[in-house]
Amino acid sequence: MKKFYALAVIPVCILSFVSCFGTSAQTTNTPLTNTPPTPTTPTTNTPSAYNTLWIPPLLEGTTTAAGTSYNLTLAKSTKKMLIGTATPTYGYNGSDFWGPTVILKKGQNVTLNVTNKLSEDTTTHWHGLHLPAEMDGGPMQVIAPNATWSPKFTVMNTASTYWYHPHMHTKTMEQMALGAGGLIIVQDDAESVLALPRTYGVDDIPLVLTSRTFKADNQISTTTIYGDNLLTNGILNAQTTLPAQVVRLRLLNTETERAYNLGFADGRTFQVIGSDGGLLNAPAPVTRVVMLPGERYEILVNLSSDAVGSSLELKSYNGGQEFGFPGGEPADSGAFGSKLNNKTFQVLHINVGKATANAITSIPSKLLDNTYLTEAEATNSRTIAITDKGPGTPFTFNNMGYMMDMINQTITLGTVEKWSIVNGPTFGHSFHIHDVQFKITSRSSGPISAAESGWKDTFYIHRNETVRFVAKFSDFASNTNAFMYHCHMANHEDEGLMGQFLVVAK
Ligand code: C2O
Ligand code: CU
């Protein structure tokens, strides 16, 4: 099977500059290195017309015998997000709102030099990566203005879509609202031999979804929980042209709090091929995928029988959701209101263009042979409750808000643990844990979907639900540097729905 895929993919590598990542023989074919960002200018603020989708540039780093190094500089910027005054934003490497896509290869030794050119403290966290706690960019690894922080680590994760973002305690929501963040694509040999689309920006498209409300002068309201305007890669009313073949969309929900229930307006089936921490064993056919803040899914959409010149709509079907679905609240204004709440809204207008040479035209039936952890392997269990003191009070874990000098959990290195996260009746949340990729083993609300059956680091926990997962805490022990677990709704995290754990040597 593998051999067949390898043979099938070679011609794509030869004929396309950017299609082949991953194996050493292919790394010479990636001249898109460190391309400068392309500025975008909106032509419309109205949903009846479209603006061109922006694709974040790639950042592939500089390789020497010592490893590969990357430079990321976070600075104030402006971006034309609406017609009229440019919007003040934060961006990495001059990309105005949302940073370059960092390409990492499994096994590579990397140094990421992050320079803070803001006038306030920040941190940069590598969401989903397995690395030592002091390299993780959590609230303790503060980068002062004008300072450079240079974490070094070996890339241990498998191929998937990860991301980086500020994790400055009490400032995460605001810094992310201004646009600080970027994608990380990890490549490895197991993924690169599969017959999957991987020409970045052509048939392999990053889609970073969020929403913002604009104040007078087109300024972003950094205190708004649910924005009124959907932004796809920072673009309002985005459209793009995709070739009439199988295309791969790398979806990330980077909202403050809103969840998405994504699907196509024509009801077509698409395939989830990967979740937060890697590819699934086989594509999972779906018509909708629910994504909470912080979650990623890679999907394949087969456009091979769509007529060139036709179009399709990617939308979020957020109307009529259960109570507790974030963004399902009926109000269109007020603290938890938004013009996008409780309705279907547009995410991306896709025009179908001509197929590329060597297009992928069929969906592989099999991807990887993941062996997942089971509850039977767990030798320790813990239960963490999401608590509050009634509507309007801050959310906490086990009735305790986040305290930077408090270690909430201590785990012995090498242990397989079963965690039960228990939610109360108030609202849904997006539970996330650093350091590990886990396997969800049970949901008290019902079955685990095929899309959620792979490696995860973030999940939707419904009201009154208990979700169990199994994780192995290996490789990195420290008696002083903690990893975080928290709700990935930045407003909840900032108000204290966060805890920390040490992984200590036996
Ligand atoms: Cu995406 Cu603790 O973070
Ligand atoms: Cu929450």
PDB file of C-alpha atoms in Angstrom, residues 188-361:
ATOM      1  CA  ASP A 188       6.773  13.816   8.609  1.00  0.00           C
ATOM      2  CA  ASP A 189       7.575  10.863   6.386  1.00  0.00           C
ATOM      3  CA  ALA A 190       4.384   8.931   7.194  1.00  0.00           C
ATOM      4  CA  GLU A 191       2.246  11.808   5.941  1.00  0.00           C
ATOM      5  CA  SER A 192       4.433  12.739   2.990  1.00  0.00           C
ATOM      6  CA  VAL A 193       4.149   9.320   1.312  1.00  0.00           C
ATOM      7  CA  LEU A 194       0.339   9.501   1.236  1.00  0.00           C
ATOM      8  CA  ALA A 195      -1.437  10.685  -1.906  1.00  0.00           C
ATOM      9  CA  LEU A 196      -2.805  13.826  -0.243  1.00  0.00           C
ATOM     10  CA  PRO A 197      -2.946  17.392  -1.517  1.00  0.00           C
ATOM     11  CA  ARG A 198      -0.006  19.346  -0.088  1.00  0.00           C
ATOM     12  CA  THR A 199       0.652  22.301  -2.377  1.00  0.00           C
ATOM     13  CA  TYR A 200       0.328  25.118   0.150  1.00  0.00           C
ATOM     14  CA  GLY A 201      -2.064  27.819  -1.007  1.00  0.00           C
ATOM     15  CA  VAL A 202      -3.110  25.813  -4.089  1.00  0.00           C
ATOM     16  CA  ASP A 203      -4.758  22.554  -2.993  1.00  0.00           C
ATOM     17  CA  ASP A 204      -3.692  22.699   0.673  1.00  0.00           C
ATOM     18  CA  ILE A 205      -5.370  25.727   2.173  1.00  0.00           C
ATOM     19  CA  PRO A 206      -5.101  27.062   5.719  1.00  0.00           C
ATOM     20  CA  LEU A 207      -8.386  28.491   6.993  1.00  0.00           C
ATOM     21  CA  VAL A 208      -8.141  30.379  10.271  1.00  0.00           C
ATOM     22  CA  LEU A 209     -11.594  31.366  11.452  1.00  0.00           C
ATOM     23  CA  THR A 210     -12.534  34.083  13.897  1.00  0.00           C
ATOM     24  CA  SER A 211     -14.819  37.099  14.191  1.00  0.00           C
ATOM     25  CA  ARG A 212     -14.422  40.684  15.275  1.00  0.00           C
ATOM     26  CA  THR A 213     -16.545  43.680  16.062  1.00  0.00           C
ATOM     27  CA  PHE A 214     -15.183  47.005  14.835  1.00  0.00           C
ATOM     28  CA  LYS A 215     -15.530  50.258  16.732  1.00  0.00           C
ATOM     29  CA  ALA A 216     -15.462  53.763  15.309  1.00  0.00           C
ATOM     30  CA  ASP A 217     -12.422  54.243  13.040  1.00  0.00           C
ATOM     31  CA  ASN A 218     -12.402  50.523  12.206  1.00  0.00           C
ATOM     32  CA  GLN A 219     -10.653  49.614  15.464  1.00  0.00           C
ATOM     33  CA  ILE A 220     -11.040  46.091  16.785  1.00  0.00           C
ATOM     34  CA  SER A 221     -13.053  45.835  19.981  1.00  0.00           C
ATOM     35  CA  THR A 222     -10.773  43.648  22.117  1.00  0.00           C
ATOM     36  CA  THR A 223     -13.407  43.112  24.800  1.00  0.00           C
ATOM     37  CA  THR A 224     -16.087  41.714  22.500  1.00  0.00           C
ATOM     38  CA  ILE A 225     -16.650  38.021  23.106  1.00  0.00           C
ATOM     39  CA  TYR A 226     -18.541  37.223  19.902  1.00  0.00           C
ATOM     40  CA  GLY A 227     -17.602  39.422  16.947  1.00  0.00           C
ATOM     41  CA  ASP A 228     -20.185  40.626  14.439  1.00  0.00           C
ATOM     42  CA  ASN A 229     -17.977  40.040  11.388  1.00  0.00           C
ATOM     43  CA  LEU A 230     -16.589  36.682  10.347  1.00  0.00           C
ATOM     44  CA  LEU A 231     -12.950  36.828   9.268  1.00  0.00           C
ATOM     45  CA  THR A 232     -11.372  34.009   7.270  1.00  0.00           C
ATOM     46  CA  ASN A 233      -7.578  34.381   7.447  1.00  0.00           C
ATOM     47  CA  GLY A 234      -8.341  37.935   8.570  1.00  0.00           C
ATOM     48  CA  ILE A 235     -10.476  38.666   5.487  1.00  0.00           C
ATOM     49  CA  LEU A 236     -14.077  39.803   5.624  1.00  0.00           C
ATOM     50  CA  ASN A 237     -16.429  38.116   3.085  1.00  0.00           C
ATOM     51  CA  ALA A 238     -13.600  35.972   1.783  1.00  0.00           C
ATOM     52  CA  GLN A 239     -13.567  34.171  -1.529  1.00  0.00           C
ATOM     53  CA  THR A 240     -10.967  32.055  -3.245  1.00  0.00           C
ATOM     54  CA  THR A 241     -10.560  29.866  -6.304  1.00  0.00           C
ATOM     55  CA  LEU A 242      -9.789  26.209  -5.728  1.00  0.00           C
ATOM     56  CA  PRO A 243      -8.946  23.670  -8.446  1.00  0.00           C
ATOM     57  CA  ALA A 244     -11.490  21.046  -9.557  1.00  0.00           C
ATOM     58  CA  GLN A 245      -9.808  18.184  -7.692  1.00  0.00           C
ATOM     59  CA  VAL A 246      -9.434  16.945  -4.140  1.00  0.00           C
ATOM     60  CA  VAL A 247      -8.472  19.880  -1.926  1.00  0.00           C
ATOM     61  CA  ARG A 248      -7.293  19.854   1.670  1.00  0.00           C
ATOM     62  CA  LEU A 249      -8.497  22.510   4.076  1.00  0.00           C
ATOM     63  CA  ARG A 250      -6.646  22.981   7.371  1.00  0.00           C
ATOM     64  CA  LEU A 251      -9.269  24.449   9.666  1.00  0.00           C
ATOM     65  CA  LEU A 252      -8.517  26.257  12.924  1.00  0.00           C
ATOM     66  CA  ASN A 253     -11.050  27.911  15.190  1.00  0.00           C
ATOM     67  CA  THR A 254      -9.227  30.878  16.723  1.00  0.00           C
ATOM     68  CA  GLU A 255     -12.291  32.597  18.164  1.00  0.00           C
ATOM     69  CA  THR A 256     -12.410  33.967  21.673  1.00  0.00           C
ATOM     70  CA  GLU A 257     -15.459  31.855  22.491  1.00  0.00           C
ATOM     71  CA  ARG A 258     -17.609  30.981  19.455  1.00  0.00           C
ATOM     72  CA  ALA A 259     -17.925  27.412  18.206  1.00  0.00           C
ATOM     73  CA  TYR A 260     -18.535  26.561  14.557  1.00  0.00           C
ATOM     74  CA  ASN A 261     -20.702  23.888  12.987  1.00  0.00           C
ATOM     75  CA  LEU A 262     -19.119  23.872   9.541  1.00  0.00           C
ATOM     76  CA  GLY A 263     -20.466  22.401   6.335  1.00  0.00           C
ATOM     77  CA  PHE A 264     -21.217  23.145   2.710  1.00  0.00           C
ATOM     78  CA  ALA A 265     -24.406  24.808   1.532  1.00  0.00           C
ATOM     79  CA  ASP A 266     -25.082  21.991  -0.961  1.00  0.00           C
ATOM     80  CA  GLY A 267     -24.939  19.458   1.855  1.00  0.00           C
ATOM     81  CA  ARG A 268     -22.032  17.576   0.288  1.00  0.00           C
ATOM     82  CA  THR A 269     -20.084  14.997   2.228  1.00  0.00           C
ATOM     83  CA  PHE A 270     -16.465  15.809   2.977  1.00  0.00           C
ATOM     84  CA  GLN A 271     -13.771  13.785   4.736  1.00  0.00           C
ATOM     85  CA  VAL A 272     -12.084  14.575   8.019  1.00  0.00           C
ATOM     86  CA  ILE A 273      -8.547  13.217   7.637  1.00  0.00           C
ATOM     87  CA  GLY A 274      -6.849  14.679  10.689  1.00  0.00           C
ATOM     88  CA  SER A 275      -7.553  16.153  14.095  1.00  0.00           C
ATOM     89  CA  ASP A 276      -5.423  18.253  16.469  1.00  0.00           C
ATOM     90  CA  GLY A 277      -2.487  15.861  16.800  1.00  0.00           C
ATOM     91  CA  GLY A 278      -2.289  13.918  13.554  1.00  0.00           C
ATOM     92  CA  LEU A 279      -3.988  12.052  10.738  1.00  0.00           C
ATOM     93  CA  LEU A 280      -6.779   9.574  11.460  1.00  0.00           C
ATOM     94  CA  ASN A 281      -6.439   5.927  10.484  1.00  0.00           C
ATOM     95  CA  ALA A 282      -8.941   6.503   7.695  1.00  0.00           C
ATOM     96  CA  PRO A 283     -10.922   9.471   6.369  1.00  0.00           C
ATOM     97  CA  ALA A 284     -14.179  10.055   8.291  1.00  0.00           C
ATOM     98  CA  PRO A 285     -17.057  11.108   5.997  1.00  0.00           C
ATOM     99  CA  VAL A 286     -19.196  13.919   7.455  1.00  0.00           C
ATOM    100  CA  THR A 287     -21.488  16.732   6.369  1.00  0.00           C
ATOM    101  CA  ARG A 288     -20.788  18.916   9.424  1.00  0.00           C
ATOM    102  CA  VAL A 289     -17.850  19.382  11.748  1.00  0.00           C
ATOM    103  CA  VAL A 290     -18.128  21.169  15.097  1.00  0.00           C
ATOM    104  CA  MET A 291     -15.059  23.135  16.169  1.00  0.00           C
ATOM    105  CA  LEU A 292     -14.453  24.871  19.471  1.00  0.00           C
ATOM    106  CA  PRO A 293     -11.767  27.542  19.984  1.00  0.00           C
ATOM    107  CA  GLY A 294      -8.309  25.963  19.651  1.00  0.00           C
ATOM    108  CA  GLU A 295      -9.422  22.853  17.720  1.00  0.00           C
ATOM    109  CA  ARG A 296      -8.043  21.918  14.307  1.00  0.00           C
ATOM    110  CA  TYR A 297      -9.365  19.592  11.661  1.00  0.00           C
ATOM    111  CA  GLU A 298      -7.914  18.783   8.271  1.00  0.00           C
ATOM    112  CA  ILE A 299     -10.596  17.968   5.739  1.00  0.00           C
ATOM    113  CA  LEU A 300     -10.600  16.803   2.126  1.00  0.00           C
ATOM    114  CA  VAL A 301     -13.242  18.185  -0.205  1.00  0.00           C
ATOM    115  CA  ASN A 302     -13.627  16.512  -3.569  1.00  0.00           C
ATOM    116  CA  LEU A 303     -14.200  19.164  -6.241  1.00  0.00           C
ATOM    117  CA  SER A 304     -13.304  16.832  -9.143  1.00  0.00           C
ATOM    118  CA  SER A 305     -16.830  16.692 -10.457  1.00  0.00           C
ATOM    119  CA  ASP A 306     -17.632  20.359  -9.822  1.00  0.00           C
ATOM    120  CA  ALA A 307     -17.842  22.308 -13.063  1.00  0.00           C
ATOM    121  CA  VAL A 308     -15.111  24.859 -13.642  1.00  0.00           C
ATOM    122  CA  GLY A 309     -16.808  28.234 -13.108  1.00  0.00           C
ATOM    123  CA  SER A 310     -19.272  26.905 -10.551  1.00  0.00           C
ATOM    124  CA  SER A 311     -19.065  27.858  -6.900  1.00  0.00           C
ATOM    125  CA  LEU A 312     -19.823  26.488  -3.470  1.00  0.00           C
ATOM    126  CA  GLU A 313     -20.206  27.978  -0.021  1.00  0.00           C
ATOM    127  CA  LEU A 314     -18.548  26.924   3.207  1.00  0.00           C
ATOM    128  CA  LYS A 315     -20.834  28.054   6.015  1.00  0.00           C
ATOM    129  CA  SER A 316     -21.280  27.666   9.718  1.00  0.00           C
ATOM    130  CA  TYR A 317     -24.671  26.325  10.724  1.00  0.00           C
ATOM    131  CA  ASN A 318     -24.889  27.832  14.188  1.00  0.00           C
ATOM    132  CA  GLY A 319     -28.662  28.291  14.299  1.00  0.00           C
ATOM    133  CA  GLY A 320     -30.876  26.254  16.625  1.00  0.00           C
ATOM    134  CA  GLN A 321     -28.065  24.727  18.670  1.00  0.00           C
ATOM    135  CA  GLU A 322     -28.540  23.303  22.163  1.00  0.00           C
ATOM    136  CA  PHE A 323     -28.158  25.761  25.034  1.00  0.00           C
ATOM    137  CA  GLY A 324     -24.484  26.012  25.972  1.00  0.00           C
ATOM    138  CA  PHE A 325     -23.193  25.888  22.370  1.00  0.00           C
ATOM    139  CA  PRO A 326     -20.942  28.954  22.314  1.00  0.00           C
ATOM    140  CA  GLY A 327     -22.374  31.451  19.860  1.00  0.00           C
ATOM    141  CA  GLY A 328     -25.813  29.851  19.918  1.00  0.00           C
ATOM    142  CA  GLU A 329     -27.119  32.555  22.256  1.00  0.00           C
ATOM    143  CA  PRO A 330     -30.018  34.290  20.583  1.00  0.00           C
ATOM    144  CA  ALA A 331     -29.059  37.908  21.339  1.00  0.00           C
ATOM    145  CA  ASP A 332     -27.597  39.968  18.510  1.00  0.00           C
ATOM    146  CA  SER A 333     -26.175  42.606  20.880  1.00  0.00           C
ATOM    147  CA  GLY A 334     -25.102  42.906  24.501  1.00  0.00           C
ATOM    148  CA  ALA A 335     -22.213  41.158  26.321  1.00  0.00           C
ATOM    149  CA  PHE A 336     -22.918  37.733  24.784  1.00  0.00           C
ATOM    150  CA  GLY A 337     -24.677  38.951  21.667  1.00  0.00           C
ATOM    151  CA  SER A 338     -23.472  39.060  18.069  1.00  0.00           C
ATOM    152  CA  LYS A 339     -24.925  39.469  14.612  1.00  0.00           C
ATOM    153  CA  LEU A 340     -23.584  35.966  13.900  1.00  0.00           C
ATOM    154  CA  ASN A 341     -25.183  34.280  16.898  1.00  0.00           C
ATOM    155  CA  ASN A 342     -27.727  31.513  16.482  1.00  0.00           C
ATOM    156  CA  LYS A 343     -27.718  31.598  12.701  1.00  0.00           C
ATOM    157  CA  THR A 344     -26.093  30.288   9.570  1.00  0.00           C
ATOM    158  CA  PHE A 345     -23.299  32.526   8.320  1.00  0.00           C
ATOM    159  CA  GLN A 346     -20.877  32.554   5.425  1.00  0.00           C
ATOM    160  CA  VAL A 347     -17.270  31.397   5.966  1.00  0.00           C
ATOM    161  CA  LEU A 348     -15.793  31.112   2.458  1.00  0.00           C
ATOM    162  CA  HIS A 349     -17.072  31.510  -1.104  1.00  0.00           C
ATOM    163  CA  ILE A 350     -15.231  28.982  -3.261  1.00  0.00           C
ATOM    164  CA  ASN A 351     -14.979  29.402  -7.018  1.00  0.00           C
ATOM    165  CA  VAL A 352     -14.048  26.235  -8.830  1.00  0.00           C
ATOM    166  CA  GLY A 353     -11.144  26.679 -11.216  1.00  0.00           C
ATOM    167  CA  LYS A 354      -9.242  24.371 -13.561  1.00  0.00           C
ATOM    168  CA  ALA A 355      -7.525  21.355 -12.073  1.00  0.00           C
ATOM    169  CA  THR A 356      -3.763  21.585 -11.667  1.00  0.00           C
ATOM    170  CA  ALA A 357      -1.298  19.222 -13.325  1.00  0.00           C
ATOM    171  CA  ASN A 358      -0.986  16.001 -11.302  1.00  0.00           C
ATOM    172  CA  ALA A 359      -4.087  16.755  -9.301  1.00  0.00           C
ATOM    173  CA  ILE A 360      -5.169  14.409  -6.536  1.00  0.00           C
ATOM    174  CA  THR A 361      -8.582  13.225  -7.722  1.00  0.00           C
TER     175      THR A 361
END
